[in-house]
């Protein structure tokens, strides 16, 4: 004992295990502790007295008559036995963890591909049969992989929970975030509200994930929807004052002026920060589809749909029509249905109908089906115009569906389309149909062109009317996407000085041309361009459309179909989270958690 009366600490004595103790006392060292080879008792302190006392009191009677050589052989035998047991334990743990991880990986793929949970049993059969043929000695390892329906269900729940936890951890670093909201009913008529979140961090890393699928059993008023959105943000621990914008499909319970969800969200934000402004956008793709109603092409679409249904609805008619196309050696081998809910199908059906109009007319005449429009020059001209215009709109639609587009890129595509409409309208007045090849082929005179020119002008007007919400943030979008060419005078007052500094820096201008928009704004120093960075974050985080919701509803209807309607809302939510997530599950953490759970039981 020291002068101060404190006790000696064992770790400060630097004791080491003496190898002679193995034969003398039948002890060995395992992970810094002395372990008895006979009974497995651990002695924490490497001290001759402690080991001798254990040996004398517990085992001396049994081993005292052994010679030195016999004692050495006995200690070697006991040591080999212990090492073999340790090896088997380590191998067992490794093998078990590998089986559990395999189970998680396969369950993740089952959910991501929207397969039934019971498919795990079929996959295991395939694994075992394959192992028996390729590596029979490893078949036992595959038999240890649990893939029953119940197990896969639990694993899917675990994976979805892990992804939600990772999203929650990322949400802590969001400077701003925006939401995309849409609501639809599943096969059981349960209203499902999808809430997608896009967040941006200080270093301009963007995270876009499904925040929640909220099942609504009762009414779906603006108040009900607000309650669900508020619960979702609370669960992710997100603050309302970081909300930059909301994008919806424009339905009344979402956008109602007095009691809609957006009104309640605006009130909530103002309550916390009166100066904060939310950007509300109506899905750009949804609006683009609605614009085509001003063309008034029903007299064309109805005839096309009726004729296609006559051919396709009856099996005999369909077979005979396909045979006719084979004989004619046409480019098309069939003609498809037009589905109203599929935005791109109308243009494709109109185009194939145009290409096959002679064969269709021949077939209908042969079948005694009178379709007078097929010989009407005015109607054929209207069909040609419809084919060209829907092709242009489909081209725009496909551009707007591309992944990774920012809101300013989507609006630029819409503005380019509107300029094309103006060009086509003015050229048509001069009888120039260079960019409308089908109409050029369909019409032999300029009598109809004034009518078509007016229709294009009406379409342009409808686009201008419907995209007012994007127009309100156009100058800010332009400042973010083209900071070196935008007007300083038209910029917001808080960024004007920073914008002048930016536009005067030739090195930054060169850097802007060579890197992505996110990398460029991330490289701007916070102390020099704080307001520019903040404005960029608010624009880059906005959703331009709710297309991600539409895609997820397709996945939902595939998973919860009339053949699989019993899947619970919680399991459906888990599957949708897994199938839409860009975050990789932490399989190692899941395996460790499962191992701790198994050990505790």
PDB file of N, CA, C and O in Angstrom, residues 352-391:
ATOM      1  N   UNK A 352     -49.552   4.339 -84.487  1.00  0.00           N
ATOM      2  CA  UNK A 352     -49.706   3.034 -85.133  1.00  0.00           C
ATOM      3  C   UNK A 352     -50.994   2.984 -85.964  1.00  0.00           C
ATOM      4  O   UNK A 352     -51.027   2.354 -87.030  1.00  0.00           O
ATOM      5  N   UNK A 353     -52.061   3.680 -85.513  1.00  0.00           N
ATOM      6  CA  UNK A 353     -53.305   3.731 -86.290  1.00  0.00           C
ATOM      7  C   UNK A 353     -53.056   4.449 -87.615  1.00  0.00           C
ATOM      8  O   UNK A 353     -53.546   4.022 -88.669  1.00  0.00           O
ATOM      9  N   UNK A 354     -52.271   5.534 -87.548  1.00  0.00           N
ATOM     10  CA  UNK A 354     -51.948   6.266 -88.780  1.00  0.00           C
ATOM     11  C   UNK A 354     -51.150   5.387 -89.746  1.00  0.00           C
ATOM     12  O   UNK A 354     -51.454   5.330 -90.942  1.00  0.00           O
ATOM     13  N   UNK A 355     -50.144   4.707 -89.223  1.00  0.00           N
ATOM     14  CA  UNK A 355     -49.298   3.868 -90.070  1.00  0.00           C
ATOM     15  C   UNK A 355     -50.078   2.704 -90.690  1.00  0.00           C
ATOM     16  O   UNK A 355     -49.739   2.245 -91.785  1.00  0.00           O
ATOM     17  N   UNK A 356     -51.113   2.240 -89.984  1.00  0.00           N
ATOM     18  CA  UNK A 356     -51.876   1.056 -90.440  1.00  0.00           C
ATOM     19  C   UNK A 356     -53.263   1.429 -90.966  1.00  0.00           C
ATOM     20  O   UNK A 356     -54.122   0.551 -91.110  1.00  0.00           O
ATOM     21  N   UNK A 357     -53.489   2.721 -91.272  1.00  0.00           N
ATOM     22  CA  UNK A 357     -54.836   3.148 -91.624  1.00  0.00           C
ATOM     23  C   UNK A 357     -55.378   2.432 -92.859  1.00  0.00           C
ATOM     24  O   UNK A 357     -56.569   2.116 -92.932  1.00  0.00           O
ATOM     25  N   UNK A 358     -54.522   2.125 -93.837  1.00  0.00           N
ATOM     26  CA  UNK A 358     -54.998   1.435 -95.049  1.00  0.00           C
ATOM     27  C   UNK A 358     -55.381  -0.002 -94.719  1.00  0.00           C
ATOM     28  O   UNK A 358     -56.417  -0.501 -95.182  1.00  0.00           O
ATOM     29  N   UNK A 359     -54.536  -0.698 -93.950  1.00  0.00           N
ATOM     30  CA  UNK A 359     -54.840  -2.080 -93.558  1.00  0.00           C
ATOM     31  C   UNK A 359     -56.088  -2.135 -92.687  1.00  0.00           C
ATOM     32  O   UNK A 359     -56.908  -3.059 -92.821  1.00  0.00           O
ATOM     33  N   UNK A 360     -56.247  -1.143 -91.790  1.00  0.00           N
ATOM     34  CA  UNK A 360     -57.430  -1.112 -90.921  1.00  0.00           C
ATOM     35  C   UNK A 360     -58.691  -0.903 -91.749  1.00  0.00           C
ATOM     36  O   UNK A 360     -59.721  -1.560 -91.536  1.00  0.00           O
ATOM     37  N   UNK A 361     -58.600   0.011 -92.730  1.00  0.00           N
ATOM     38  CA  UNK A 361     -59.761   0.260 -93.592  1.00  0.00           C
ATOM     39  C   UNK A 361     -60.114  -0.988 -94.401  1.00  0.00           C
ATOM     40  O   UNK A 361     -61.292  -1.368 -94.513  1.00  0.00           O
ATOM     41  N   UNK A 362     -59.093  -1.646 -94.916  1.00  0.00           N
ATOM     42  CA  UNK A 362     -59.321  -2.874 -95.690  1.00  0.00           C
ATOM     43  C   UNK A 362     -59.970  -3.954 -94.826  1.00  0.00           C
ATOM     44  O   UNK A 362     -60.909  -4.637 -95.246  1.00  0.00           O
ATOM     45  N   UNK A 363     -59.489  -4.096 -93.605  1.00  0.00           N
ATOM     46  CA  UNK A 363     -60.020  -5.124 -92.708  1.00  0.00           C
ATOM     47  C   UNK A 363     -61.472  -4.817 -92.327  1.00  0.00           C
ATOM     48  O   UNK A 363     -62.323  -5.717 -92.299  1.00  0.00           O
ATOM     49  N   UNK A 364     -61.764  -3.546 -92.018  1.00  0.00           N
ATOM     50  CA  UNK A 364     -63.118  -3.168 -91.613  1.00  0.00           C
ATOM     51  C   UNK A 364     -64.108  -3.361 -92.764  1.00  0.00           C
ATOM     52  O   UNK A 364     -65.252  -3.798 -92.556  1.00  0.00           O
ATOM     53  N   UNK A 365     -63.677  -3.025 -93.974  1.00  0.00           N
ATOM     54  CA  UNK A 365     -64.545  -3.248 -95.147  1.00  0.00           C
ATOM     55  C   UNK A 365     -64.836  -4.739 -95.314  1.00  0.00           C
ATOM     56  O   UNK A 365     -65.976  -5.151 -95.556  1.00  0.00           O
ATOM     57  N   UNK A 366     -63.797  -5.555 -95.149  1.00  0.00           N
ATOM     58  CA  UNK A 366     -63.959  -7.008 -95.286  1.00  0.00           C
ATOM     59  C   UNK A 366     -64.915  -7.549 -94.232  1.00  0.00           C
ATOM     60  O   UNK A 366     -65.664  -8.495 -94.480  1.00  0.00           O
ATOM     61  N   UNK A 367     -64.913  -6.943 -93.052  1.00  0.00           N
ATOM     62  CA  UNK A 367     -65.759  -7.403 -91.955  1.00  0.00           C
ATOM     63  C   UNK A 367     -67.137  -6.734 -91.953  1.00  0.00           C
ATOM     64  O   UNK A 367     -67.971  -7.009 -91.087  1.00  0.00           O
ATOM     65  N   UNK A 368     -67.364  -5.852 -92.916  1.00  0.00           N
ATOM     66  CA  UNK A 368     -68.657  -5.181 -92.992  1.00  0.00           C
ATOM     67  C   UNK A 368     -68.852  -4.113 -91.942  1.00  0.00           C
ATOM     68  O   UNK A 368     -69.976  -3.742 -91.607  1.00  0.00           O
ATOM     69  N   UNK A 369     -67.766  -3.623 -91.371  1.00  0.00           N
ATOM     70  CA  UNK A 369     -67.802  -2.583 -90.343  1.00  0.00           C
ATOM     71  C   UNK A 369     -67.588  -1.237 -91.017  1.00  0.00           C
ATOM     72  O   UNK A 369     -66.512  -0.948 -91.542  1.00  0.00           O
ATOM     73  N   UNK A 370     -68.609  -0.432 -91.038  1.00  0.00           N
ATOM     74  CA  UNK A 370     -68.535   0.848 -91.735  1.00  0.00           C
ATOM     75  C   UNK A 370     -67.940   1.919 -90.824  1.00  0.00           C
ATOM     76  O   UNK A 370     -68.488   2.236 -89.775  1.00  0.00           O
ATOM     77  N   UNK A 371     -66.779   2.470 -91.221  1.00  0.00           N
ATOM     78  CA  UNK A 371     -66.145   3.579 -90.494  1.00  0.00           C
ATOM     79  C   UNK A 371     -65.899   4.681 -91.519  1.00  0.00           C
ATOM     80  O   UNK A 371     -64.831   4.749 -92.153  1.00  0.00           O
ATOM     81  N   UNK A 372     -66.896   5.549 -91.718  1.00  0.00           N
ATOM     82  CA  UNK A 372     -66.808   6.563 -92.778  1.00  0.00           C
ATOM     83  C   UNK A 372     -65.648   7.524 -92.610  1.00  0.00           C
ATOM     84  O   UNK A 372     -65.143   8.075 -93.584  1.00  0.00           O
ATOM     85  N   UNK A 373     -65.198   7.749 -91.363  1.00  0.00           N
ATOM     86  CA  UNK A 373     -64.111   8.707 -91.123  1.00  0.00           C
ATOM     87  C   UNK A 373     -62.816   8.302 -91.828  1.00  0.00           C
ATOM     88  O   UNK A 373     -61.994   9.165 -92.166  1.00  0.00           O
ATOM     89  N   UNK A 374     -62.630   7.000 -92.064  1.00  0.00           N
ATOM     90  CA  UNK A 374     -61.394   6.532 -92.691  1.00  0.00           C
ATOM     91  C   UNK A 374     -61.269   6.987 -94.145  1.00  0.00           C
ATOM     92  O   UNK A 374     -60.176   6.912 -94.727  1.00  0.00           O
ATOM     93  N   UNK A 375     -62.379   7.446 -94.723  1.00  0.00           N
ATOM     94  CA  UNK A 375     -62.336   7.960 -96.097  1.00  0.00           C
ATOM     95  C   UNK A 375     -62.637   9.457 -96.146  1.00  0.00           C
ATOM     96  O   UNK A 375     -62.794  10.026 -97.224  1.00  0.00           O
ATOM     97  N   UNK A 376     -62.720  10.077 -94.978  1.00  0.00           N
ATOM     98  CA  UNK A 376     -63.017  11.508 -94.889  1.00  0.00           C
ATOM     99  C   UNK A 376     -61.694  12.272 -94.830  1.00  0.00           C
ATOM    100  O   UNK A 376     -60.919  12.142 -93.874  1.00  0.00           O
ATOM    101  N   UNK A 377     -61.416  13.095 -95.821  1.00  0.00           N
ATOM    102  CA  UNK A 377     -60.140  13.811 -95.912  1.00  0.00           C
ATOM    103  C   UNK A 377     -59.937  14.757 -94.729  1.00  0.00           C
ATOM    104  O   UNK A 377     -58.817  14.893 -94.208  1.00  0.00           O
ATOM    105  N   UNK A 378     -61.018  15.430 -94.290  1.00  0.00           N
ATOM    106  CA  UNK A 378     -60.900  16.350 -93.166  1.00  0.00           C
ATOM    107  C   UNK A 378     -60.529  15.603 -91.879  1.00  0.00           C
ATOM    108  O   UNK A 378     -59.689  16.054 -91.095  1.00  0.00           O
ATOM    109  N   UNK A 379     -61.168  14.442 -91.681  1.00  0.00           N
ATOM    110  CA  UNK A 379     -60.880  13.658 -90.476  1.00  0.00           C
ATOM    111  C   UNK A 379     -59.451  13.109 -90.524  1.00  0.00           C
ATOM    112  O   UNK A 379     -58.748  13.091 -89.514  1.00  0.00           O
ATOM    113  N   UNK A 380     -59.027  12.676 -91.695  1.00  0.00           N
ATOM    114  CA  UNK A 380     -57.655  12.161 -91.846  1.00  0.00           C
ATOM    115  C   UNK A 380     -56.649  13.267 -91.541  1.00  0.00           C
ATOM    116  O   UNK A 380     -55.606  13.032 -90.906  1.00  0.00           O
ATOM    117  N   UNK A 381     -56.962  14.505 -91.970  1.00  0.00           N
ATOM    118  CA  UNK A 381     -56.075  15.634 -91.669  1.00  0.00           C
ATOM    119  C   UNK A 381     -56.026  15.885 -90.161  1.00  0.00           C
ATOM    120  O   UNK A 381     -54.950  16.137 -89.593  1.00  0.00           O
ATOM    121  N   UNK A 382     -57.190  15.799 -89.492  1.00  0.00           N
ATOM    122  CA  UNK A 382     -57.229  15.966 -88.038  1.00  0.00           C
ATOM    123  C   UNK A 382     -56.417  14.867 -87.351  1.00  0.00           C
ATOM    124  O   UNK A 382     -55.719  15.120 -86.359  1.00  0.00           O
ATOM    125  N   UNK A 383     -56.501  13.640 -87.877  1.00  0.00           N
ATOM    126  CA  UNK A 383     -55.716  12.529 -87.330  1.00  0.00           C
ATOM    127  C   UNK A 383     -54.220  12.809 -87.472  1.00  0.00           C
ATOM    128  O   UNK A 383     -53.448  12.597 -86.525  1.00  0.00           O
ATOM    129  N   UNK A 384     -53.811  13.289 -88.626  1.00  0.00           N
ATOM    130  CA  UNK A 384     -52.399  13.607 -88.844  1.00  0.00           C
ATOM    131  C   UNK A 384     -51.911  14.668 -87.883  1.00  0.00           C
ATOM    132  O   UNK A 384     -50.796  14.573 -87.330  1.00  0.00           O
ATOM    133  N   UNK A 385     -52.732  15.704 -87.664  1.00  0.00           N
ATOM    134  CA  UNK A 385     -52.373  16.760 -86.716  1.00  0.00           C
ATOM    135  C   UNK A 385     -52.263  16.195 -85.300  1.00  0.00           C
ATOM    136  O   UNK A 385     -51.312  16.497 -84.567  1.00  0.00           O
ATOM    137  N   UNK A 386     -53.211  15.335 -84.928  1.00  0.00           N
ATOM    138  CA  UNK A 386     -53.206  14.729 -83.589  1.00  0.00           C
ATOM    139  C   UNK A 386     -51.961  13.871 -83.381  1.00  0.00           C
ATOM    140  O   UNK A 386     -51.362  13.866 -82.306  1.00  0.00           O
ATOM    141  N   UNK A 387     -51.559  13.137 -84.424  1.00  0.00           N
ATOM    142  CA  UNK A 387     -50.369  12.284 -84.320  1.00  0.00           C
ATOM    143  C   UNK A 387     -49.128  13.133 -84.033  1.00  0.00           C
ATOM    144  O   UNK A 387     -48.322  12.809 -83.153  1.00  0.00           O
ATOM    145  N   UNK A 388     -48.969  14.227 -84.778  1.00  0.00           N
ATOM    146  CA  UNK A 388     -47.778  15.073 -84.608  1.00  0.00           C
ATOM    147  C   UNK A 388     -47.756  15.772 -83.251  1.00  0.00           C
ATOM    148  O   UNK A 388     -46.715  15.829 -82.587  1.00  0.00           O
ATOM    149  N   UNK A 389     -48.898  16.307 -82.829  1.00  0.00           N
ATOM    150  CA  UNK A 389     -48.939  17.051 -81.563  1.00  0.00           C
ATOM    151  C   UNK A 389     -48.733  16.113 -80.369  1.00  0.00           C
ATOM    152  O   UNK A 389     -47.977  16.430 -79.441  1.00  0.00           O
ATOM    153  N   UNK A 390     -49.389  14.945 -80.385  1.00  0.00           N
ATOM    154  CA  UNK A 390     -49.213  14.006 -79.267  1.00  0.00           C
ATOM    155  C   UNK A 390     -47.776  13.472 -79.228  1.00  0.00           C
ATOM    156  O   UNK A 390     -47.253  13.190 -78.148  1.00  0.00           O
ATOM    157  N   UNK A 391     -47.142  13.349 -80.389  1.00  0.00           N
ATOM    158  CA  UNK A 391     -45.741  12.905 -80.414  1.00  0.00           C
ATOM    159  C   UNK A 391     -44.848  13.942 -79.733  1.00  0.00           C
ATOM    160  O   UNK A 391     -43.940  13.596 -78.957  1.00  0.00           O
TER     161      UNK A 391
END
